[in-house]
mmCIF file with all atom_site columns, C-alpha atoms in Angstrom:
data_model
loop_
_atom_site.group_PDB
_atom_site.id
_atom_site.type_symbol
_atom_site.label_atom_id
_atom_site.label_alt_id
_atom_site.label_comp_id
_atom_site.label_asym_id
_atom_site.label_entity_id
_atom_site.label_seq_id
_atom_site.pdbx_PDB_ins_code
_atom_site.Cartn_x
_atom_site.Cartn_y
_atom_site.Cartn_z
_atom_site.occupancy
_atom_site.B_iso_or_equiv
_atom_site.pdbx_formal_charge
_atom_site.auth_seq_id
_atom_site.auth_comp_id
_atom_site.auth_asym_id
_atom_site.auth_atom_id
_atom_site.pdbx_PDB_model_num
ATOM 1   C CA . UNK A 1 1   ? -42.313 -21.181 -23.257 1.00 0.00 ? 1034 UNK A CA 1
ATOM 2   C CA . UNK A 1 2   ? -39.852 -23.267 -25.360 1.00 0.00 ? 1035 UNK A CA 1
ATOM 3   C CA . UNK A 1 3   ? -36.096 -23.534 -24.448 1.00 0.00 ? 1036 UNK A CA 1
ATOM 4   C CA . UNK A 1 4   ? -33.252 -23.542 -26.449 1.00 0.00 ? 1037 UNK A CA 1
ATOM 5   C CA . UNK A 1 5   ? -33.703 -27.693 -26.867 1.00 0.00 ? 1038 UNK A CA 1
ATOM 6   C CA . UNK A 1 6   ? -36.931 -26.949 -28.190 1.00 0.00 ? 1039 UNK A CA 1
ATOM 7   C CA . UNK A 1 7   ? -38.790 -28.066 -25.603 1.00 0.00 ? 1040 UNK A CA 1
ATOM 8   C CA . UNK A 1 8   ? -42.198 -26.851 -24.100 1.00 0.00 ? 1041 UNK A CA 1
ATOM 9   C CA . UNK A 1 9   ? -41.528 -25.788 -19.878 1.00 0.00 ? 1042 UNK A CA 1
ATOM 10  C CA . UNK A 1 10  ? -44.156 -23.809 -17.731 1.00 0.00 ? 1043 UNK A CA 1
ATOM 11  C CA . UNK A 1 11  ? -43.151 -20.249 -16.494 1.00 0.00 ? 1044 UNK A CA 1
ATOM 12  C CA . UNK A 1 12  ? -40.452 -19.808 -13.788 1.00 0.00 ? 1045 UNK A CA 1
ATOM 13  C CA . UNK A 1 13  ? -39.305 -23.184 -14.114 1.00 0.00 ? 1046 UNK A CA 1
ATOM 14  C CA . UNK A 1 14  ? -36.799 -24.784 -16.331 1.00 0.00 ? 1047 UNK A CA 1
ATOM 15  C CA . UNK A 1 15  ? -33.167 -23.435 -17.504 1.00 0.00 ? 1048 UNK A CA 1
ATOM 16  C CA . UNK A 1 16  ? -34.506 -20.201 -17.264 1.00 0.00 ? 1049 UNK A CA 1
ATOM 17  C CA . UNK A 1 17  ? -34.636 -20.463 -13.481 1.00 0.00 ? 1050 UNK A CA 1
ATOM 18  C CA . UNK A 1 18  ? -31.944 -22.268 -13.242 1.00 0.00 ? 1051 UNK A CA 1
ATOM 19  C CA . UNK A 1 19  ? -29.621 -19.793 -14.872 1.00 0.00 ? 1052 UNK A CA 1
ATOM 20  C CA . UNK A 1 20  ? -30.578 -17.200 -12.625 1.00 0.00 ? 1053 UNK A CA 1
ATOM 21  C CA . UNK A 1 21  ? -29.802 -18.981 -9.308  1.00 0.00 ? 1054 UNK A CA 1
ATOM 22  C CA . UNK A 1 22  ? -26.725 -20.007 -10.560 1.00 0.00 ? 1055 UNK A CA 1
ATOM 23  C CA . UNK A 1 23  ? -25.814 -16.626 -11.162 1.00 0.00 ? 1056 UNK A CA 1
ATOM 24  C CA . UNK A 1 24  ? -27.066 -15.043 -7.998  1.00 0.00 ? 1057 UNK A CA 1
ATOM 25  C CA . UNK A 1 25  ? -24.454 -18.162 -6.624  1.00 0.00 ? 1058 UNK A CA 1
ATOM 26  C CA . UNK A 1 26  ? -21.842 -16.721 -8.357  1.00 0.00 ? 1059 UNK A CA 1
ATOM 27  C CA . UNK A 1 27  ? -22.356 -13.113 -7.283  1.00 0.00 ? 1060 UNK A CA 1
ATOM 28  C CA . UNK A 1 28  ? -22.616 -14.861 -3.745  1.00 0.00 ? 1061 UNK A CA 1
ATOM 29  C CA . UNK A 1 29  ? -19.444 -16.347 -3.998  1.00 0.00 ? 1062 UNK A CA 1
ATOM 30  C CA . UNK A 1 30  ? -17.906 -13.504 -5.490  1.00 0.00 ? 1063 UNK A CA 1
ATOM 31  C CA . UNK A 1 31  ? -19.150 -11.315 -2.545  1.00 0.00 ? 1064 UNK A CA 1
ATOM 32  C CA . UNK A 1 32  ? -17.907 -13.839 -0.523  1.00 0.00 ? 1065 UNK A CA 1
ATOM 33  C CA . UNK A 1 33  ? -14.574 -13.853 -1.447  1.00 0.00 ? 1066 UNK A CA 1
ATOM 34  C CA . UNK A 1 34  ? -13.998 -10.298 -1.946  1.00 0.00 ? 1067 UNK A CA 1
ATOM 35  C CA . UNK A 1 35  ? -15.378 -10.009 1.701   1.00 0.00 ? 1068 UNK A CA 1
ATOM 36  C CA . UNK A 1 36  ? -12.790 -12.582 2.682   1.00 0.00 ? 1069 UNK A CA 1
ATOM 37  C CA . UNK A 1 37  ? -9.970  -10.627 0.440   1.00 0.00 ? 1070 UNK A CA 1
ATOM 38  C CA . UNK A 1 38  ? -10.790 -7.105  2.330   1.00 0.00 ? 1071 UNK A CA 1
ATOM 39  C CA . UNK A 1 39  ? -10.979 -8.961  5.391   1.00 0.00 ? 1072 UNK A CA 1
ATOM 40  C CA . UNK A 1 40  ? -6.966  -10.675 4.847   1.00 0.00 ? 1073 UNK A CA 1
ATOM 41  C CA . UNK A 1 41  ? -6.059  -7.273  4.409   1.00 0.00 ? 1074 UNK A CA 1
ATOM 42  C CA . UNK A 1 42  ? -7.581  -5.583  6.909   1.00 0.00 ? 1075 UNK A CA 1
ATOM 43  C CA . UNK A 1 43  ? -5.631  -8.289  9.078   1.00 0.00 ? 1076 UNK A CA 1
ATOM 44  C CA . UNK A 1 44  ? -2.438  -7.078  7.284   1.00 0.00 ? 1077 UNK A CA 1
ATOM 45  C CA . UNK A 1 45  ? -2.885  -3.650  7.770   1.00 0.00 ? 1078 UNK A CA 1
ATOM 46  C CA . UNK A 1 46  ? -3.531  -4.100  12.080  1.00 0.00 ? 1079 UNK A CA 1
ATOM 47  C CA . UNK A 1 47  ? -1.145  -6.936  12.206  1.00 0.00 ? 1080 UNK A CA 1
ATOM 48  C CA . UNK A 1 48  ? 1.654   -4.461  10.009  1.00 0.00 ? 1081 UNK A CA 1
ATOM 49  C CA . UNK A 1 49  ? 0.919   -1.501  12.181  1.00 0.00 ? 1082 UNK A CA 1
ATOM 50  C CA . UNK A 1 50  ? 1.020   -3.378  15.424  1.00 0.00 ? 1083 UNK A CA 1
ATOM 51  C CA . UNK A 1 51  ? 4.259   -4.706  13.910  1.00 0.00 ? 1084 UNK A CA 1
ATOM 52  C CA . UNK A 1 52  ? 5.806   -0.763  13.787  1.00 0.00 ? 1085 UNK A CA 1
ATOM 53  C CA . UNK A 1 53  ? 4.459   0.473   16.837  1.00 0.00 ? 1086 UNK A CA 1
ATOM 54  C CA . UNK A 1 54  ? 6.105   -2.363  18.846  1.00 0.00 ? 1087 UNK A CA 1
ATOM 55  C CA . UNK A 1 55  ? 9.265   -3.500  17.372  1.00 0.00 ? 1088 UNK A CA 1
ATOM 56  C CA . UNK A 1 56  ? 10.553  -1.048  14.442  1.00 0.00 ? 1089 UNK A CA 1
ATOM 57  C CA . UNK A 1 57  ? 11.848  1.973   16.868  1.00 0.00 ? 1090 UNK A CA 1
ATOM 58  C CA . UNK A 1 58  ? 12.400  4.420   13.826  1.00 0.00 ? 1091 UNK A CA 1
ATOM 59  C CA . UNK A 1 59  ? 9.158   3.971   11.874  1.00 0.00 ? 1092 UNK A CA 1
ATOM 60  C CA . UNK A 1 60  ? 7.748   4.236   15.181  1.00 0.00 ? 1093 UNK A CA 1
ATOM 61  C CA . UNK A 1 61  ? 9.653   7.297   16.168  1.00 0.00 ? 1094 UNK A CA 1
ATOM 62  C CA . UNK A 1 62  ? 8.559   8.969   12.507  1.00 0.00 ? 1095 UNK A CA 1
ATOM 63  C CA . UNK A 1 63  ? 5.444   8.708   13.569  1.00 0.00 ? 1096 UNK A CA 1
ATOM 64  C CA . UNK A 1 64  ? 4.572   6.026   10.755  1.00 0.00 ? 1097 UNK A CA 1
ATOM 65  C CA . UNK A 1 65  ? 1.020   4.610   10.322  1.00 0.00 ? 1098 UNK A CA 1
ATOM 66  C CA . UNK A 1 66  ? -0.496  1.820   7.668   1.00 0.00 ? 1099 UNK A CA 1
ATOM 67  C CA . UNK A 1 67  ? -3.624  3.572   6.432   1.00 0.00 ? 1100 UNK A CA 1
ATOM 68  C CA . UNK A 1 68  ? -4.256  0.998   3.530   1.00 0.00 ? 1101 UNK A CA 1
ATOM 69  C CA . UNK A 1 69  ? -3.348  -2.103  1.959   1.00 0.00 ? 1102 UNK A CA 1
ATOM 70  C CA . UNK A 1 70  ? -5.060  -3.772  -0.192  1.00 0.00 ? 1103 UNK A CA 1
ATOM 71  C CA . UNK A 1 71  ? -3.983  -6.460  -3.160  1.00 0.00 ? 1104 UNK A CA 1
ATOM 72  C CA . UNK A 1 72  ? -0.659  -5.135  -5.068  1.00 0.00 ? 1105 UNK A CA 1
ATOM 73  C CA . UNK A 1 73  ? -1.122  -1.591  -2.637  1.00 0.00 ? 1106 UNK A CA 1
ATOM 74  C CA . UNK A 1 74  ? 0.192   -0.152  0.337   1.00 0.00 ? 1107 UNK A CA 1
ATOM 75  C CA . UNK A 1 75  ? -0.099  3.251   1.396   1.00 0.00 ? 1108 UNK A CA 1
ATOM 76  C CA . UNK A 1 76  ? 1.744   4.807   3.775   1.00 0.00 ? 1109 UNK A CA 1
ATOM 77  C CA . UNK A 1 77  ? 1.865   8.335   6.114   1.00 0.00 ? 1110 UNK A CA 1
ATOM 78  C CA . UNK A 1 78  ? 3.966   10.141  8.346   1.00 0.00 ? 1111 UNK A CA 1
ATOM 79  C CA . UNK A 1 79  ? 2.489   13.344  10.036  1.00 0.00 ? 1112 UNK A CA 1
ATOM 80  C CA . UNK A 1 80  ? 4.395   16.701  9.587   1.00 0.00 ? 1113 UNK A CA 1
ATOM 81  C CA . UNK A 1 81  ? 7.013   17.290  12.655  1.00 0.00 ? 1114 UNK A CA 1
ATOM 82  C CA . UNK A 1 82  ? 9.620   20.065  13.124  1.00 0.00 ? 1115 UNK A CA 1
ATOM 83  C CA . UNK A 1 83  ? 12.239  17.040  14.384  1.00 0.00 ? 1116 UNK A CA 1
ATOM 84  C CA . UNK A 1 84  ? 11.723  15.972  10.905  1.00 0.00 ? 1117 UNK A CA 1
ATOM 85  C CA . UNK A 1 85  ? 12.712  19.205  9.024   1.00 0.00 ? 1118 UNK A CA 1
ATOM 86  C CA . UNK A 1 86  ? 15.552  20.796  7.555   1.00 0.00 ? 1119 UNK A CA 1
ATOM 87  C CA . UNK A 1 87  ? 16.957  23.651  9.489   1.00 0.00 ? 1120 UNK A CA 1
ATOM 88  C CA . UNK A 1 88  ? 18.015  26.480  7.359   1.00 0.00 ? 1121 UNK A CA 1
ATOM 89  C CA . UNK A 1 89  ? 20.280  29.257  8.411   1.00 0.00 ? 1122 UNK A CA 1
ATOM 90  C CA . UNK A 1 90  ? 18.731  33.157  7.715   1.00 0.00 ? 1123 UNK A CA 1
ATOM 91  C CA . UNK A 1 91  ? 15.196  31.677  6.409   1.00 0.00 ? 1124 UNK A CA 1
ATOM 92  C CA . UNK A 1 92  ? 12.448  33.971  7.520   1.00 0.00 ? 1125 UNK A CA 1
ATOM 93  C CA . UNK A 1 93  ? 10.009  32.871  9.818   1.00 0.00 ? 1126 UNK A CA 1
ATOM 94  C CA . UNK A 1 94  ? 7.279   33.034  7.460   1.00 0.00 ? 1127 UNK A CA 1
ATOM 95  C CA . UNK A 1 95  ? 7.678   29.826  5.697   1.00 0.00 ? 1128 UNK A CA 1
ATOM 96  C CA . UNK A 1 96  ? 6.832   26.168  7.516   1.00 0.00 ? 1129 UNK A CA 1
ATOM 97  C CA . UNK A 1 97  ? 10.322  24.162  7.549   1.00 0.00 ? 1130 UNK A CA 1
ATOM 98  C CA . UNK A 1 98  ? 10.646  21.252  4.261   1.00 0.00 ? 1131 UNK A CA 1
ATOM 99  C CA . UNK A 1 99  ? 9.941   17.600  5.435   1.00 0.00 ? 1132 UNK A CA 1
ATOM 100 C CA . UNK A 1 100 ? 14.016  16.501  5.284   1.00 0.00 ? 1133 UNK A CA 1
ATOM 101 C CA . UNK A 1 101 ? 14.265  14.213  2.332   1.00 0.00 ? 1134 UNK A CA 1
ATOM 102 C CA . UNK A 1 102 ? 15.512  11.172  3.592   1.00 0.00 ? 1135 UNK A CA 1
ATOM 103 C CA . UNK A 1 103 ? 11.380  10.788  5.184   1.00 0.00 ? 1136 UNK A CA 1
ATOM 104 C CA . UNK A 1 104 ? 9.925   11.140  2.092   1.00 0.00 ? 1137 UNK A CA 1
ATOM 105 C CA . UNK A 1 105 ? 12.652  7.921   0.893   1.00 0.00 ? 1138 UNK A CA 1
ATOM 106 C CA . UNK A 1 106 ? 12.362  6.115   4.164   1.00 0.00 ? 1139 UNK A CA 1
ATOM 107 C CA . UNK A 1 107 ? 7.912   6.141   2.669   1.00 0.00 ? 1140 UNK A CA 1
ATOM 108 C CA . UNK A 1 108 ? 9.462   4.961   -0.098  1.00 0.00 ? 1141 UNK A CA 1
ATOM 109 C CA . UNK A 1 109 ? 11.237  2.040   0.094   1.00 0.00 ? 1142 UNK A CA 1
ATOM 110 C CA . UNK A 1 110 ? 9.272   1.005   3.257   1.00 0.00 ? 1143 UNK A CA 1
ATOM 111 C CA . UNK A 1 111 ? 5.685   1.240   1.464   1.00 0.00 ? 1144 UNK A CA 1
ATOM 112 C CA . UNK A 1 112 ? 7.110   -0.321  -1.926  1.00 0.00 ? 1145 UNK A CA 1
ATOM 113 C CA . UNK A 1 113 ? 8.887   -3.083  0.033   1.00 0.00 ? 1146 UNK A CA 1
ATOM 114 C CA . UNK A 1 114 ? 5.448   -4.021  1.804   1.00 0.00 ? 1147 UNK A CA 1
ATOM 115 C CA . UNK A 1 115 ? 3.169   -3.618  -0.715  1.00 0.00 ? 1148 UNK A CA 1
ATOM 116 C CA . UNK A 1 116 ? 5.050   -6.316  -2.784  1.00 0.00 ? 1149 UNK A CA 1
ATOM 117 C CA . UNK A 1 117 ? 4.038   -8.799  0.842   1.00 0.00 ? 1150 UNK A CA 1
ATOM 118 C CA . UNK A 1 118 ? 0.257   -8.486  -0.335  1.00 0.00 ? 1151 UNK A CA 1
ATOM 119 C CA . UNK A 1 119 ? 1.378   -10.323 -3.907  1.00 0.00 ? 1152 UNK A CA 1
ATOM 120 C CA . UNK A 1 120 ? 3.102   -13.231 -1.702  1.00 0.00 ? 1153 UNK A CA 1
ATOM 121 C CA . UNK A 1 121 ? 0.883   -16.364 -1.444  1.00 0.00 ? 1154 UNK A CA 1
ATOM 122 C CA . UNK A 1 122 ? 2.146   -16.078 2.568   1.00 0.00 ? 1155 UNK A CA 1
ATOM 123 C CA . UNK A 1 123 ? 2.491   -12.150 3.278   1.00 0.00 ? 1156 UNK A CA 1
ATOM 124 C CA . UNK A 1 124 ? 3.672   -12.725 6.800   1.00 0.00 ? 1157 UNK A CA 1
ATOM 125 C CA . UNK A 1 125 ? 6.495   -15.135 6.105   1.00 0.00 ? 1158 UNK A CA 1
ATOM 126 C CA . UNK A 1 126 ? 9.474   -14.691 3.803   1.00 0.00 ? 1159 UNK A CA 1
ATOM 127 C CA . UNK A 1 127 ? 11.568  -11.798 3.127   1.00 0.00 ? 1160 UNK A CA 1
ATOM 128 C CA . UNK A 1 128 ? 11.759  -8.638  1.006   1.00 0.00 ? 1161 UNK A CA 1
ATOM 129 C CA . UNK A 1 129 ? 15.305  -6.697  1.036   1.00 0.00 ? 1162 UNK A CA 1
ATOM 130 C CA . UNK A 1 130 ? 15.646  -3.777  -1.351  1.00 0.00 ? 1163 UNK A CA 1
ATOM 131 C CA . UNK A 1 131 ? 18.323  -3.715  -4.186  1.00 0.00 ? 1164 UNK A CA 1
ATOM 132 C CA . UNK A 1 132 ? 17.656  -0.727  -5.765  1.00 0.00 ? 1165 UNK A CA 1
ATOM 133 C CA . UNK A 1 133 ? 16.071  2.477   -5.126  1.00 0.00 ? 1166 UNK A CA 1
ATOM 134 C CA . UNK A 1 134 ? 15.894  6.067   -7.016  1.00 0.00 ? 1167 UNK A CA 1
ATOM 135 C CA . UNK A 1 135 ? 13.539  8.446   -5.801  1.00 0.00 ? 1168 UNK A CA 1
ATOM 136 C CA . UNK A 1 136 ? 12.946  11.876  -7.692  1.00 0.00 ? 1169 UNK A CA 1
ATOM 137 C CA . UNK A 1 137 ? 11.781  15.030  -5.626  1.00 0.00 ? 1170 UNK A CA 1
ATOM 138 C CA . UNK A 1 138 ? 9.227   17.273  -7.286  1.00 0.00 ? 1171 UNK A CA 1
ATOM 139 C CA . UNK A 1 139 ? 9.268   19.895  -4.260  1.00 0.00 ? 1172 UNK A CA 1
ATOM 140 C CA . UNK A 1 140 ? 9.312   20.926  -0.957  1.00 0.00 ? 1173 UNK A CA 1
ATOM 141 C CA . UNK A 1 141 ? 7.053   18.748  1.558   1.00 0.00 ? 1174 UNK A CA 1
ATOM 142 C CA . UNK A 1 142 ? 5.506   21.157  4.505   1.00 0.00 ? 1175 UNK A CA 1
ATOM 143 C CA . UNK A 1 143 ? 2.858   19.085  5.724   1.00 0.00 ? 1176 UNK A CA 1
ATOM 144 C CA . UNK A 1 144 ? 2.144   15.478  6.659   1.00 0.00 ? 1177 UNK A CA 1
ATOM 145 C CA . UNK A 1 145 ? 3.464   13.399  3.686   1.00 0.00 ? 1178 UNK A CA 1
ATOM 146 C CA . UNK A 1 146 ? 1.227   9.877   2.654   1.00 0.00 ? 1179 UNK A CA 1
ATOM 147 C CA . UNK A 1 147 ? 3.002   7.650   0.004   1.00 0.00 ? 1180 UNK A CA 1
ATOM 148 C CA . UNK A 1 148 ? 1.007   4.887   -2.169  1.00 0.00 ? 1181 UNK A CA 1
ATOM 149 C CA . UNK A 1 149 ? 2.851   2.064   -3.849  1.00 0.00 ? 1182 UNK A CA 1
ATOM 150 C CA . UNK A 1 150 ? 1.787   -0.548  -6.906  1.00 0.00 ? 1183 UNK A CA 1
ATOM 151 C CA . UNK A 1 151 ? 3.581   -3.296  -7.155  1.00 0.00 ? 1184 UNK A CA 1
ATOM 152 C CA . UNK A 1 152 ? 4.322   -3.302  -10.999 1.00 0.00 ? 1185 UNK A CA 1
ATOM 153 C CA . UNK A 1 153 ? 5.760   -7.109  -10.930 1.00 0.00 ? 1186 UNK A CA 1
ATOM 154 C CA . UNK A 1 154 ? 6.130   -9.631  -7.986  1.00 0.00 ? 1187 UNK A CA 1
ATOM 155 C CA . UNK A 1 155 ? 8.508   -12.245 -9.820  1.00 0.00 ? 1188 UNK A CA 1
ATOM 156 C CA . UNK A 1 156 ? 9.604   -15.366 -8.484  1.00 0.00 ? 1189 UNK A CA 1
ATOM 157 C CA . UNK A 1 157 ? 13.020  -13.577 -7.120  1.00 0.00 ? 1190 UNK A CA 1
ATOM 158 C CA . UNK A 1 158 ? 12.579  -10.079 -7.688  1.00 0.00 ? 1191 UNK A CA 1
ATOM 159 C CA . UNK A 1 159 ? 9.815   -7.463  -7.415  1.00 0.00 ? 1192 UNK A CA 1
ATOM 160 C CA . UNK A 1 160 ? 9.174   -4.119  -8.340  1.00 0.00 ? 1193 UNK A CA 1
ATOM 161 C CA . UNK A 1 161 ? 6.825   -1.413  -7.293  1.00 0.00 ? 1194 UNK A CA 1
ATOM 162 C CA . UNK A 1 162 ? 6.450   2.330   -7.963  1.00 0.00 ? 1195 UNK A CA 1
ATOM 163 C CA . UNK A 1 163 ? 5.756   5.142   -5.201  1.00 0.00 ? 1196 UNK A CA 1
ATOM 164 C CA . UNK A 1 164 ? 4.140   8.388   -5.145  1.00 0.00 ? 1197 UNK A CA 1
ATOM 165 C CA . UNK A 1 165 ? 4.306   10.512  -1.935  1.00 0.00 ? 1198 UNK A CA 1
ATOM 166 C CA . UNK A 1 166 ? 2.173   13.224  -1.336  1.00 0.00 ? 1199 UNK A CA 1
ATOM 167 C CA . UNK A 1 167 ? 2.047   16.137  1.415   1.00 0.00 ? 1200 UNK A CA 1
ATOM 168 C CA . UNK A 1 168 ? -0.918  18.094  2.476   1.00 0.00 ? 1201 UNK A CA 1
ATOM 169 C CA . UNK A 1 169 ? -0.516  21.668  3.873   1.00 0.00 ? 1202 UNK A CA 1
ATOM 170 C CA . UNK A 1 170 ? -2.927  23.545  4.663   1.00 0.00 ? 1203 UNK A CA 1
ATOM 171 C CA . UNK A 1 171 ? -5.486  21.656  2.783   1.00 0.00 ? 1204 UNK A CA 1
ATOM 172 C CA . UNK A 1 172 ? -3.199  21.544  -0.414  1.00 0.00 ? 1205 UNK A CA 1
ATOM 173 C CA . UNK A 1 173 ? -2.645  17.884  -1.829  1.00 0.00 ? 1206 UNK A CA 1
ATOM 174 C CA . UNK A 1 174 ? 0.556   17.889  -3.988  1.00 0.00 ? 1207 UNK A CA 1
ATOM 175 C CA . UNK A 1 175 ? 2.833   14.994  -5.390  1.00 0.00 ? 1208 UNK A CA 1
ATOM 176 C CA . UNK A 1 176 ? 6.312   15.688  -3.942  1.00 0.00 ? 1209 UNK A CA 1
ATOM 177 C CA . UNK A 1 177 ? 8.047   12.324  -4.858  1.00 0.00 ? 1210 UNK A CA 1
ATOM 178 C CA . UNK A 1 178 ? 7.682   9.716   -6.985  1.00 0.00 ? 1211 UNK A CA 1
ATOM 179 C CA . UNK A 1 179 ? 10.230  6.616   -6.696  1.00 0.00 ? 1212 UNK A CA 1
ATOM 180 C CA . UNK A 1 180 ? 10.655  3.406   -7.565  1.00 0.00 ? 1213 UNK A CA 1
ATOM 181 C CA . UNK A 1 181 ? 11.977  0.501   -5.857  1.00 0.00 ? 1214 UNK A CA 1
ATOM 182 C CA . UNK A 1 182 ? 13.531  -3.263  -6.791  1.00 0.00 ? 1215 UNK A CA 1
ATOM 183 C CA . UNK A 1 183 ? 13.584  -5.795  -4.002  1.00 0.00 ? 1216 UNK A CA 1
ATOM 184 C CA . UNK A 1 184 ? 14.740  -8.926  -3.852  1.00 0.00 ? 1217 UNK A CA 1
ATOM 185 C CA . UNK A 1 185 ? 11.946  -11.336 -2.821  1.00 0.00 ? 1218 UNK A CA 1
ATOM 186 C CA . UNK A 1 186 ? 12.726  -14.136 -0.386  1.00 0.00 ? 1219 UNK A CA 1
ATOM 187 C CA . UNK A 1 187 ? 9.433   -16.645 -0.463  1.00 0.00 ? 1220 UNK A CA 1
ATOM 188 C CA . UNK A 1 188 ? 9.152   -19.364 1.862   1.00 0.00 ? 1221 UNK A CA 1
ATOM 189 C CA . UNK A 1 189 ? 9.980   -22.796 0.831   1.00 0.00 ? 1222 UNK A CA 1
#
């Protein structure tokens, strides 16, 4: 066989074998970190949800779990409750109570805020304070509600991500928010 030099080399020796364990090395690697990636953020996600269950009381009290972050995502949930609900005077029995609306903003601005941590070169350390937030209801909520953010930009001072919030009843999937939040981004010096 003759290689790109010209030159005469025997069979599975040479560049051509060469080439081929370099790339398996690469896919290696690759594998490798992407193992190492899932595994920091598998860490994030226990360490995060630890983090509510023991010292954020109202998260906590919602009834918030992490159920995935990954790099530039965060999603969020918080399972239906009637203490979460708006009550509303001469509605019929037949209809489940809405999700109150402030929930489906408190998903929000807590899963945008924390999904902009997985863009940090330190999650755990810094800051993130929000500066702005709009959120736009689509409709009711009248199951559990899960919202997913993507971080749009994490700049050096400022981040922003966008937020959709969904609620399952019985079954049903359906958007009920979207949002979008601006936080100011304190890194560690």
């Amino acid at each position: 066989m003759t290689d790109e030099s010209g030159s005469q080399s025997g069979s599975g020796s040479g560049s051509e074998s060469t080439s081929e364990s370099e790339s398996e090395t690469d896919v290696d690697a690759d594998a490798t970190s992407q193992s190492e990636a899932d595994l920091e953020f598998d860490s994030l996600e226990s360490f995060l949800q630890q983090y509510i269950d023991e010292y954020h009381e109202f998260l906590s009290w919602l009834g918030t779990t992490v159920e995935d972050v990954g790099p530039g995502t965060m999603t969020m949930a918080i399972p239906y409750d009637e203490k979460l609900t708006n009550t509303r005077p001469g509605a019929n029995g037949d209809r489940k109570p809405d999700i109150h609306g402030g929930i489906a903003a408190t998903l929000v601005d807590t899963a945008g805020g924390l999904a902009l941590r997985t863009e940090l070169e330190k999650p755990l350390t810094g800051n993130v304070a929000t500066i702005n937030l709009n959120v736009n209801y689509l409709r009711p909520a009248t199951g559990d509600l899960t919202a997913t953010a993507r971080v749009v930009r994490a700049g050096s001072s400022v981040g922003v991500s966008e937020i959709t919030v969904e609620s399952t009843t019985d079954g049903e999937t359906e958007i009920v928010a979207i949002g979008q939040g601006a936080y100011r981004i304190f890194r560690e010096e």
